[in-house]
Short mmCIF file of C-alpha atoms in Angstrom, two decimals:
data_model
loop_
_atom_site.label_atom_id
_atom_site.label_comp_id
_atom_site.label_asym_id
_atom_site.label_seq_id
_atom_site.Cartn_x
_atom_site.Cartn_y
_atom_site.Cartn_z
CA MET A 119 17.23 27.19 -0.68
CA LYS A 120 18.41 25.52 -3.87
CA ASN A 121 17.66 21.92 -2.80
CA LYS A 122 14.06 22.45 -1.69
CA TRP A 123 12.64 21.66 -5.15
CA THR A 124 14.74 18.51 -5.39
CA MET A 125 13.48 17.27 -2.03
CA LEU A 126 9.88 18.12 -2.94
CA LEU A 127 10.19 16.35 -6.29
CA LEU A 128 11.69 13.21 -4.72
CA THR A 129 8.92 13.08 -2.12
CA MET A 130 6.28 13.60 -4.80
CA VAL A 131 7.68 10.89 -7.08
CA CYS A 132 7.79 8.38 -4.24
CA TYR A 133 4.22 9.14 -3.14
CA LEU A 134 3.12 9.15 -6.78
CA PHE A 135 3.05 5.35 -6.69
CA PHE A 136 1.90 4.71 -3.11
CA TYR A 137 -1.76 4.35 -4.11
CA THR A 138 -0.88 1.39 -6.34
CA GLY A 139 -0.92 -0.49 -3.03
CA ARG A 140 -4.17 1.03 -1.76
CA HIS A 141 -6.54 2.37 -4.42
CA ASN A 142 -6.20 -0.82 -6.44
CA PHE A 143 -8.76 -2.50 -4.17
CA GLY A 144 -11.76 -0.69 -5.66
CA TRP A 145 -10.89 -2.17 -9.05
CA ALA A 146 -10.28 -5.64 -7.65
CA ALA A 147 -13.44 -5.63 -5.52
CA ALA A 148 -15.93 -6.69 -8.22
CA GLY A 149 -13.81 -9.66 -9.35
CA LEU A 150 -12.95 -10.57 -5.78
CA SER A 151 -16.62 -10.49 -4.80
CA ALA A 152 -17.64 -12.73 -7.71
CA SER A 153 -14.69 -15.12 -7.35
CA LEU A 154 -14.91 -15.65 -3.59
CA HIS A 155 -18.70 -15.07 -3.26
CA ILE A 156 -18.31 -12.09 -0.94
CA SER A 157 -21.19 -9.64 -0.45
CA TYR A 158 -20.65 -5.93 -1.01
CA SER A 159 -21.45 -5.40 2.65
CA PHE A 160 -18.39 -7.48 3.54
CA ILE A 161 -16.38 -5.74 0.82
CA GLY A 162 -17.26 -2.54 2.67
CA TRP A 163 -15.90 -4.03 5.90
CA ILE A 164 -12.65 -4.99 4.16
CA SER A 165 -12.29 -1.39 3.03
CA PHE A 166 -13.23 -0.31 6.56
CA ALA A 167 -10.38 -2.42 7.97
CA MET A 168 -7.82 -0.75 5.73
CA LEU A 169 -9.07 2.72 6.54
CA ILE A 170 -9.08 2.02 10.29
CA GLY A 171 -5.56 0.61 10.02
CA TYR A 172 -4.56 3.76 8.17
CA ALA A 173 -6.26 6.00 10.73
CA ILE A 174 -4.52 4.32 13.67
CA GLY A 175 -1.24 4.48 11.80
CA GLN A 176 -1.65 8.20 11.13
CA LEU A 177 -2.23 8.86 14.83
CA ILE A 178 0.97 6.99 15.70
CA ASN A 179 3.27 7.68 12.78
CA GLY A 180 2.66 11.41 12.50
CA ASN A 181 3.98 11.73 16.05
CA LEU A 182 6.93 9.48 15.27
CA ALA A 183 7.80 11.60 12.22
CA ASP A 184 8.48 14.52 14.58
CA ARG A 185 11.00 12.34 16.42
CA PHE A 186 12.54 9.90 13.95
CA SER A 187 13.67 9.87 10.32
CA PRO A 188 10.75 10.44 7.89
CA ARG A 189 12.90 8.96 5.13
CA VAL A 190 13.24 5.58 6.86
CA MET A 191 9.56 5.52 7.83
CA ILE A 192 8.36 6.13 4.26
CA VAL A 193 10.54 3.43 2.71
CA THR A 194 9.65 0.92 5.42
CA GLY A 195 5.95 1.54 4.80
CA ALA A 196 6.40 1.08 1.05
CA TYR A 197 8.15 -2.27 1.33
CA LEU A 198 5.70 -3.66 3.91
CA SER A 199 2.71 -2.52 1.84
CA ILE A 200 4.11 -4.29 -1.22
CA ALA A 201 4.46 -7.48 0.81
CA ALA A 202 0.86 -7.22 2.08
CA ASN A 203 -0.50 -6.69 -1.44
CA VAL A 204 1.36 -9.70 -2.81
CA ALA A 205 0.11 -11.83 0.11
CA ILE A 206 -3.50 -10.82 -0.65
CA SER A 207 -3.04 -11.85 -4.28
CA PHE A 208 -2.56 -15.46 -3.13
CA ALA A 209 -5.34 -15.44 -0.49
CA SER A 210 -8.70 -17.19 -0.92
CA ASN A 211 -10.22 -16.60 2.51
CA ALA A 212 -12.30 -13.44 2.99
CA TYR A 213 -11.26 -12.98 6.63
CA LEU A 214 -7.58 -13.37 5.78
CA ILE A 215 -7.97 -10.69 3.10
CA LEU A 216 -9.71 -8.45 5.63
CA PHE A 217 -6.79 -8.88 8.06
CA LEU A 218 -4.10 -8.34 5.42
CA TRP A 219 -5.85 -5.28 3.99
CA GLY A 220 -6.21 -3.89 7.50
CA ILE A 221 -2.49 -4.10 8.28
CA ASN A 222 -1.77 -2.79 4.80
CA GLY A 223 -3.61 0.35 5.88
CA TYR A 224 -1.14 0.74 8.74
CA PHE A 225 1.84 0.19 6.43
CA GLN A 226 0.50 2.79 3.99
CA SER A 227 0.17 5.29 6.84
CA LEU A 228 3.94 5.42 7.21
CA ALA A 229 4.19 7.75 4.20
CA TRP A 230 1.93 10.81 4.21
CA ALA A 231 2.72 12.59 7.50
CA PRO A 232 6.48 11.85 7.28
CA GLY A 233 6.42 13.23 3.72
CA GLY A 234 4.67 16.34 4.99
CA LYS A 235 7.35 16.68 7.65
CA ILE A 236 10.08 16.62 5.00
CA ILE A 237 8.30 19.32 3.00
CA ASN A 238 7.79 21.46 6.09
CA ASN A 239 11.50 21.15 6.90
CA TRP A 240 12.52 22.45 3.48
CA TRP A 241 9.88 25.09 2.70
CA SER A 242 9.09 28.39 4.41
CA SER A 243 5.61 29.30 5.63
CA GLU A 244 5.17 31.84 2.79
CA GLU A 245 5.44 29.10 0.16
CA ARG A 246 4.01 26.21 2.12
CA GLY A 247 0.62 26.30 0.39
CA LYS A 248 2.30 25.88 -2.99
CA ALA A 249 4.55 23.09 -1.74
CA PHE A 250 1.70 21.16 -0.14
CA GLY A 251 -0.34 21.78 -3.28
CA PHE A 252 2.30 19.96 -5.33
CA TYR A 253 2.52 17.22 -2.70
CA THR A 254 -1.25 16.74 -2.65
CA MET A 255 -1.23 16.76 -6.45
CA SER A 256 1.16 13.80 -6.38
CA ALA A 257 -1.42 11.90 -4.33
CA GLY A 258 -4.09 12.79 -6.88
CA LEU A 259 -1.83 11.68 -9.72
CA SER A 260 -1.15 8.49 -7.78
CA SER A 261 -4.84 7.71 -8.13
CA VAL A 262 -4.62 8.52 -11.85
CA ILE A 263 -1.77 6.04 -12.29
CA THR A 264 -3.50 3.36 -10.22
CA TYR A 265 -6.77 3.78 -12.12
CA MET A 266 -4.99 3.66 -15.48
CA LEU A 267 -2.95 0.55 -14.64
CA SER A 268 -5.98 -1.23 -13.18
CA ILE A 269 -8.20 -0.46 -16.16
CA LEU A 270 -5.53 -1.61 -18.62
CA LEU A 271 -4.94 -4.85 -16.72
CA LEU A 272 -8.68 -5.62 -16.58
CA GLN A 273 -9.19 -4.80 -20.26
CA HIS A 274 -6.33 -7.14 -21.17
CA GLY A 275 -8.04 -9.98 -19.35
CA TYR A 276 -6.00 -10.12 -16.14
CA GLU A 277 -7.87 -11.35 -13.07
CA TRP A 278 -8.25 -9.38 -9.85
CA ARG A 279 -5.25 -11.04 -8.21
CA MET A 280 -2.85 -9.38 -10.66
CA LEU A 281 -4.07 -5.97 -9.51
CA PHE A 282 -2.30 -6.68 -6.21
CA ARG A 283 0.92 -7.90 -7.84
CA LEU A 284 1.86 -5.83 -10.85
CA PRO A 285 1.12 -2.13 -10.05
CA VAL A 286 3.08 -2.20 -6.76
CA LEU A 287 6.28 -2.97 -8.68
CA CYS A 288 6.36 0.74 -9.55
CA LEU A 289 6.30 1.58 -5.82
CA LEU A 290 9.20 -0.79 -5.23
CA ILE A 291 11.36 1.13 -7.72
CA THR A 292 10.46 4.67 -6.63
CA ALA A 293 10.74 3.94 -2.89
CA THR A 294 14.23 2.58 -3.41
CA ILE A 295 15.29 5.68 -5.37
CA PHE A 296 13.75 7.87 -2.64
CA PHE A 297 15.72 6.08 0.08
CA PHE A 298 19.09 6.78 -1.52
CA PHE A 299 18.59 10.42 -2.51
CA ILE A 300 16.28 12.12 0.01
CA LYS A 301 17.44 14.23 2.98
CA ASP A 302 15.10 14.67 5.93
CA LYS A 303 16.01 18.32 6.43
CA PRO A 304 18.60 20.94 5.51
CA ASP A 305 21.93 21.00 7.26
CA GLU A 306 21.23 22.40 10.72
CA LYS A 307 24.34 24.55 10.46
CA THR A 308 22.96 26.53 7.52
CA GLU A 309 20.84 29.61 7.94
CA ASP A 310 18.14 28.08 5.76
CA HIS A 311 17.06 25.52 8.34
CA LEU A 312 13.36 26.12 8.91
CA ASN A 313 12.47 24.23 12.08
CA GLU A 314 11.46 26.40 14.98
CA GLU A 315 12.95 24.00 17.52
CA ASP A 316 13.83 20.36 17.86
CA ALA A 317 10.68 18.33 18.42
CA SER A 318 12.67 15.84 20.48
CA ALA A 319 12.56 18.44 23.27
CA LEU A 320 8.93 17.36 23.74
CA THR A 321 7.80 13.91 24.82
CA TRP A 322 5.39 11.96 22.61
CA LEU A 323 2.59 12.65 25.11
CA GLN A 324 3.31 16.39 25.17
CA ARG A 325 3.08 16.51 21.38
CA TYR A 326 -0.35 14.85 21.47
CA GLN A 327 -1.50 17.15 24.28
CA LYS A 328 -0.53 20.27 22.36
CA VAL A 329 -2.17 19.11 19.15
CA LEU A 330 -5.39 17.62 20.54
CA GLY A 331 -5.74 20.46 23.05
CA ASN A 332 -6.04 22.98 20.22
CA LYS A 333 -9.81 23.41 19.71
CA SER A 334 -9.44 25.25 16.41
CA PHE A 335 -7.37 22.39 15.07
CA LEU A 336 -9.98 19.84 16.21
CA TYR A 337 -12.71 21.68 14.31
CA LEU A 338 -10.47 21.57 11.27
CA CYS A 339 -9.97 17.82 11.74
CA VAL A 340 -13.71 17.15 11.83
CA ALA A 341 -14.25 19.18 8.65
CA PHE A 342 -11.41 17.24 7.06
CA GLY A 343 -13.00 13.98 8.23
CA PHE A 344 -16.17 14.66 6.26
CA GLU A 345 -14.14 15.79 3.23
CA ASN A 346 -12.19 12.54 3.24
CA MET A 347 -15.39 10.52 3.67
CA ALA A 348 -16.64 12.13 0.46
CA ARG A 349 -13.33 11.52 -1.29
CA TYR A 350 -13.26 7.81 -0.45
CA GLY A 351 -16.92 7.46 -1.28
CA LEU A 352 -15.86 8.37 -4.81
CA ILE A 353 -12.41 6.76 -5.03
CA PHE A 354 -13.48 3.33 -3.78
CA TRP A 355 -17.05 2.98 -5.06
CA VAL A 356 -17.00 4.79 -8.42
CA PRO A 357 -15.08 1.91 -10.09
CA ILE A 358 -17.73 -0.51 -8.78
CA HIS A 359 -20.46 1.84 -10.03
CA TYR A 360 -19.09 1.90 -13.59
CA LEU A 361 -17.93 -1.71 -13.77
CA GLY A 362 -21.45 -2.88 -12.98
CA THR A 363 -22.38 -6.29 -14.35
CA ASN A 364 -21.92 -5.72 -18.07
CA TRP A 365 -18.92 -3.43 -18.45
CA LYS A 366 -17.27 -5.84 -20.91
CA GLN A 367 -20.07 -5.10 -23.39
CA GLN A 368 -19.07 -1.42 -23.23
CA PRO A 369 -15.42 -1.52 -22.08
CA GLN A 370 -14.85 2.12 -23.00
CA SER A 371 -17.38 3.22 -20.34
CA VAL A 372 -14.99 2.50 -17.47
CA TRP A 373 -12.62 5.16 -18.78
CA VAL A 374 -15.03 7.81 -17.52
CA THR A 375 -13.70 6.98 -14.04
CA PHE A 376 -10.25 8.13 -15.16
CA PHE A 377 -11.50 11.72 -15.08
CA LEU A 378 -12.10 11.50 -11.31
CA PRO A 379 -8.45 11.20 -10.18
CA LEU A 380 -7.38 13.51 -13.01
CA GLY A 381 -9.67 16.19 -11.61
CA MET A 382 -8.29 15.48 -8.15
CA ALA A 383 -4.71 16.03 -9.27
CA ILE A 384 -5.56 19.29 -11.05
CA GLY A 385 -7.66 20.44 -8.10
CA ALA A 386 -4.92 19.80 -5.56
CA LEU A 387 -2.39 21.88 -7.48
CA SER A 388 -4.91 24.63 -8.22
CA PHE A 389 -6.22 24.98 -4.66
CA GLY A 390 -2.70 25.01 -3.20
CA TRP A 391 -1.67 27.81 -5.54
CA LEU A 392 -4.93 29.74 -5.15
CA SER A 393 -4.72 29.66 -1.36
CA ASP A 394 -1.38 31.49 -1.53
CA THR A 395 -2.40 33.94 -4.28
CA LEU A 396 -6.10 34.63 -4.88
CA PHE A 397 -7.14 33.91 -1.28
CA LYS A 398 -4.02 35.57 0.20
CA GLY A 399 -3.40 32.71 2.61
CA ASN A 400 -7.09 32.44 3.62
CA ARG A 401 -7.16 28.66 3.25
CA VAL A 402 -10.41 28.33 5.22
CA ARG A 403 -12.34 30.32 2.63
CA ALA A 404 -10.90 28.20 -0.18
CA ILE A 405 -11.98 25.03 1.63
CA ARG A 406 -15.50 26.32 2.27
CA ILE A 407 -16.05 27.28 -1.38
CA GLY A 408 -14.66 23.98 -2.67
CA MET A 409 -16.78 21.81 -0.39
CA LEU A 410 -19.98 23.77 -1.07
CA ILE A 411 -19.58 23.36 -4.84
CA SER A 412 -18.79 19.66 -4.29
CA THR A 413 -22.14 19.19 -2.57
CA PHE A 414 -24.07 20.28 -5.66
CA ILE A 415 -21.89 18.28 -8.05
CA ALA A 416 -22.29 15.06 -6.04
CA VAL A 417 -26.07 15.36 -5.89
CA SER A 418 -26.14 16.06 -9.65
CA MET A 419 -24.26 12.81 -10.30
CA PHE A 420 -27.09 10.87 -8.63
CA PHE A 421 -29.43 11.80 -11.49
CA VAL A 422 -27.04 11.06 -14.38
CA ALA A 423 -27.17 7.65 -16.06
CA LYS A 424 -23.89 5.82 -16.60
CA GLU A 425 -24.53 5.70 -20.35
CA HIS A 426 -24.14 9.49 -20.68
CA PHE A 427 -20.37 9.35 -21.21
CA VAL A 428 -19.59 13.02 -21.90
CA LEU A 429 -21.75 14.41 -19.09
CA SER A 430 -20.47 11.77 -16.68
CA ALA A 431 -16.87 12.59 -17.63
CA VAL A 432 -17.42 16.31 -16.99
CA LEU A 433 -19.04 15.61 -13.62
CA MET A 434 -16.26 13.20 -12.67
CA LEU A 435 -13.61 15.78 -13.53
CA THR A 436 -15.30 18.57 -11.58
CA ALA A 437 -16.14 16.29 -8.64
CA GLY A 438 -12.51 15.27 -8.36
CA PHE A 439 -11.41 18.89 -8.65
CA PHE A 440 -13.66 20.29 -5.93
CA VAL A 441 -13.86 17.31 -3.55
CA TYR A 442 -10.11 16.67 -3.38
CA GLY A 443 -8.66 20.09 -4.21
CA PRO A 444 -9.37 21.58 -0.76
CA GLN A 445 -7.06 18.98 0.83
CA ALA A 446 -4.15 21.10 -0.41
CA CYS A 447 -5.49 23.85 1.88
CA PHE A 448 -6.07 21.58 4.89
CA TRP A 449 -2.47 20.33 5.18
CA PRO A 450 -0.60 23.66 5.52
CA LEU A 451 -3.11 24.70 8.19
CA SER A 452 -1.44 22.12 10.43
CA PRO A 453 1.85 24.03 10.79
CA ASP A 454 -0.07 27.32 10.53
CA LEU A 455 -2.11 26.41 13.63
CA LEU A 456 0.41 24.31 15.54
CA GLY A 457 3.86 25.50 14.51
CA SER A 458 6.52 23.67 12.50
CA LYS A 459 7.76 21.53 15.40
CA LEU A 460 4.40 19.71 15.56
CA THR A 461 3.80 19.34 11.83
CA GLY A 462 4.14 15.55 11.74
CA THR A 463 1.90 15.01 14.76
CA GLY A 464 -0.66 17.50 13.45
CA ILE A 465 -0.84 16.03 9.95
CA GLY A 466 -1.02 12.54 11.44
CA CYS A 467 -3.91 13.44 13.75
CA MET A 468 -5.78 15.24 10.98
CA ASN A 469 -5.37 12.30 8.65
CA MET A 470 -6.49 9.98 11.45
CA PHE A 471 -9.78 11.89 11.61
CA GLY A 472 -10.03 11.76 7.82
CA TYR A 473 -9.65 8.01 7.56
CA LEU A 474 -11.76 7.27 10.62
CA PHE A 475 -14.65 9.14 9.02
CA ALA A 476 -13.99 7.50 5.65
CA ALA A 477 -13.93 4.08 7.32
CA LEU A 478 -17.33 4.65 8.91
CA GLY A 479 -18.82 5.44 5.51
CA GLU A 480 -17.63 2.30 3.70
CA PRO A 481 -19.82 -0.41 5.34
CA LEU A 482 -22.79 1.97 5.16
CA ILE A 483 -22.38 2.44 1.41
CA GLY A 484 -21.88 -1.30 0.87
CA LYS A 485 -25.04 -2.10 2.83
CA ILE A 486 -27.10 0.46 0.92
CA ILE A 487 -25.91 -1.02 -2.39
CA ASP A 488 -26.87 -4.54 -1.26
CA VAL A 489 -30.30 -3.42 -0.04
CA SER A 490 -31.19 -1.08 -2.90
CA GLY A 491 -29.57 -3.07 -5.68
CA SER A 492 -28.21 0.18 -7.08
CA THR A 493 -24.90 2.07 -6.80
CA HIS A 494 -26.43 5.51 -7.45
CA PRO A 495 -27.02 6.27 -3.71
CA ILE A 496 -23.21 6.54 -3.41
CA PHE A 497 -23.45 10.09 -4.68
CA LEU A 498 -26.10 11.18 -2.17
CA ILE A 499 -23.87 10.03 0.70
CA VAL A 500 -20.91 11.86 -0.86
CA GLY A 501 -23.03 15.01 -1.17
CA ALA A 502 -24.13 14.80 2.47
CA ALA A 503 -20.49 14.45 3.59
CA CYS A 504 -19.47 17.49 1.51
CA LEU A 505 -22.28 19.56 3.02
CA ALA A 506 -21.27 18.51 6.56
CA SER A 507 -17.67 19.57 5.86
CA THR A 508 -18.90 22.93 4.56
CA ILE A 509 -20.98 23.55 7.68
CA ILE A 510 -18.21 22.59 10.14
CA ILE A 511 -15.51 24.69 8.45
CA SER A 512 -17.95 27.63 8.29
CA ILE A 513 -18.74 27.40 12.00
CA ALA A 514 -15.05 27.26 12.93
CA SER A 515 -13.70 29.69 10.32
CA LYS A 516 -13.42 32.69 12.63
CA LYS A 517 -11.61 30.75 15.36
CA ILE A 518 -9.23 29.15 12.88
CA LYS A 519 -8.34 32.46 11.20
CA GLN A 520 -7.76 34.12 14.58
CA LYS A 521 -5.45 31.29 15.67
CA VAL A 522 -3.48 31.38 12.41
CA SER A 523 -3.13 35.16 12.65
CA MET A 524 -1.96 34.88 16.25
CA ASN A 525 0.71 32.30 15.34
CA SER A 526 1.96 34.28 12.35
CA SER A 527 2.46 37.37 14.51
CA ILE A 528 4.62 35.53 17.04
#
C-alpha cells in the first residue's frame, strides 16, 4: 500500500504540535501561580480539570471516530484548542482559567483516537506495532517541541501568558496542512482496504458494550491508567521541580528537563519496533518489563539533587524512555483485542482510563508539594504508579495473550 507511509507521516506531523496546546501549562504554572497568587493545590485542580475533560472526550470521541470522519474531528479539535489557549492568555481569574483549561482538554481529545483510527485503516495487523510506534513517537516529540519552545520563551524573558499564544501557532499551520492532504482510509474498492467491516453497522451503544464488556481489555485499561498517571506526574510537575524559585540564577539547569520528552520519543519508537521484532508481537511482556524498570528509575530520582546535572539528565532520559515507551505497545493491543472495526472506540476508552487516573494524581501531587514544601515526592508517586501498572499487567497477561491469540486465529 504505497500511500500508507504518507498518511502516517501526515498524521504524525499534525500530532507533533498538538501538545503545544496542552503540555505548555506545566511551564506556565509557576509564573501563573506567582502572578495570580494561586496555590499549587489549585494548580493541581486546574490540571485535573483538563485531564478530566480529556478523559470524557476520549470516551466520546473514540466512539465517534468509528462512525464519522477522523480527519474533520482532528482539525476541529486543533482549532478549538488554539482558541481556548489564546483565551486563557488573556484571563486573570483562576476559576475562569480552570474552566477554559477543562474544555481545552475536551478539544484536545478530538485528535488521538481519530488519528489511531486513520493509522489502523491504512496499516495491516502485522505492521501495526511499528506504525503505532511512530505515531506514539510523534506524541513524545510533541512534548520535546513544547518543552523547547517554552524554555526558550522563558529564557528570553516572555511572561507565562505568551506560552499560551505563540507555540500554538505551529499547530494552526500543521492542522491546516493535515486537513487538505489526509485521507481517512484507502479507497474501499481497492483490495488493500483493511477494515474488517463498516463500524456504522453497529450502534454507538453496541460499540461501547463490546469494548467495555471485554474483561481482558479492561485489565489493560487499568494498567494503562497507572502508566499514564506516572507519565503525567513527570510531564506536568518536572518543569515545576526544576524551575523552583531560583532557576534564573542557573538558567541552564532547566534544560535537564528536555531529556525527559526526548527519552519518551526514543522510547515510543523503540518499544513499537521491539514489540514486533524482539518480542514477536508479545506486547504485554514489553509493557511489563518497561514499567518495572520505570519503578526503579523513578525512586532513584527521589534521591538525586537538582544540582547534579549529568546524573539528572541521564535519569530523565531513561525515565522518559521506560515510562512512555510502553504506550507504543498499549495502543495496538486495542485492535488486537477488539478487532479493527472497534479501534476508535477501544483507543478512546483506554485513553479515558489513562487520563482519569492521571487526573486523580494531579491534585494529590499539588497538595503534597504545598504541605511538604518540596517537589521531590513527585518521584515517589510516579514510582508507585509504575509499580501498580506492572502488577496489573502481570496479573492479566495470560488472559490478554489468550484473547489476542484467539482473535488472530479467526
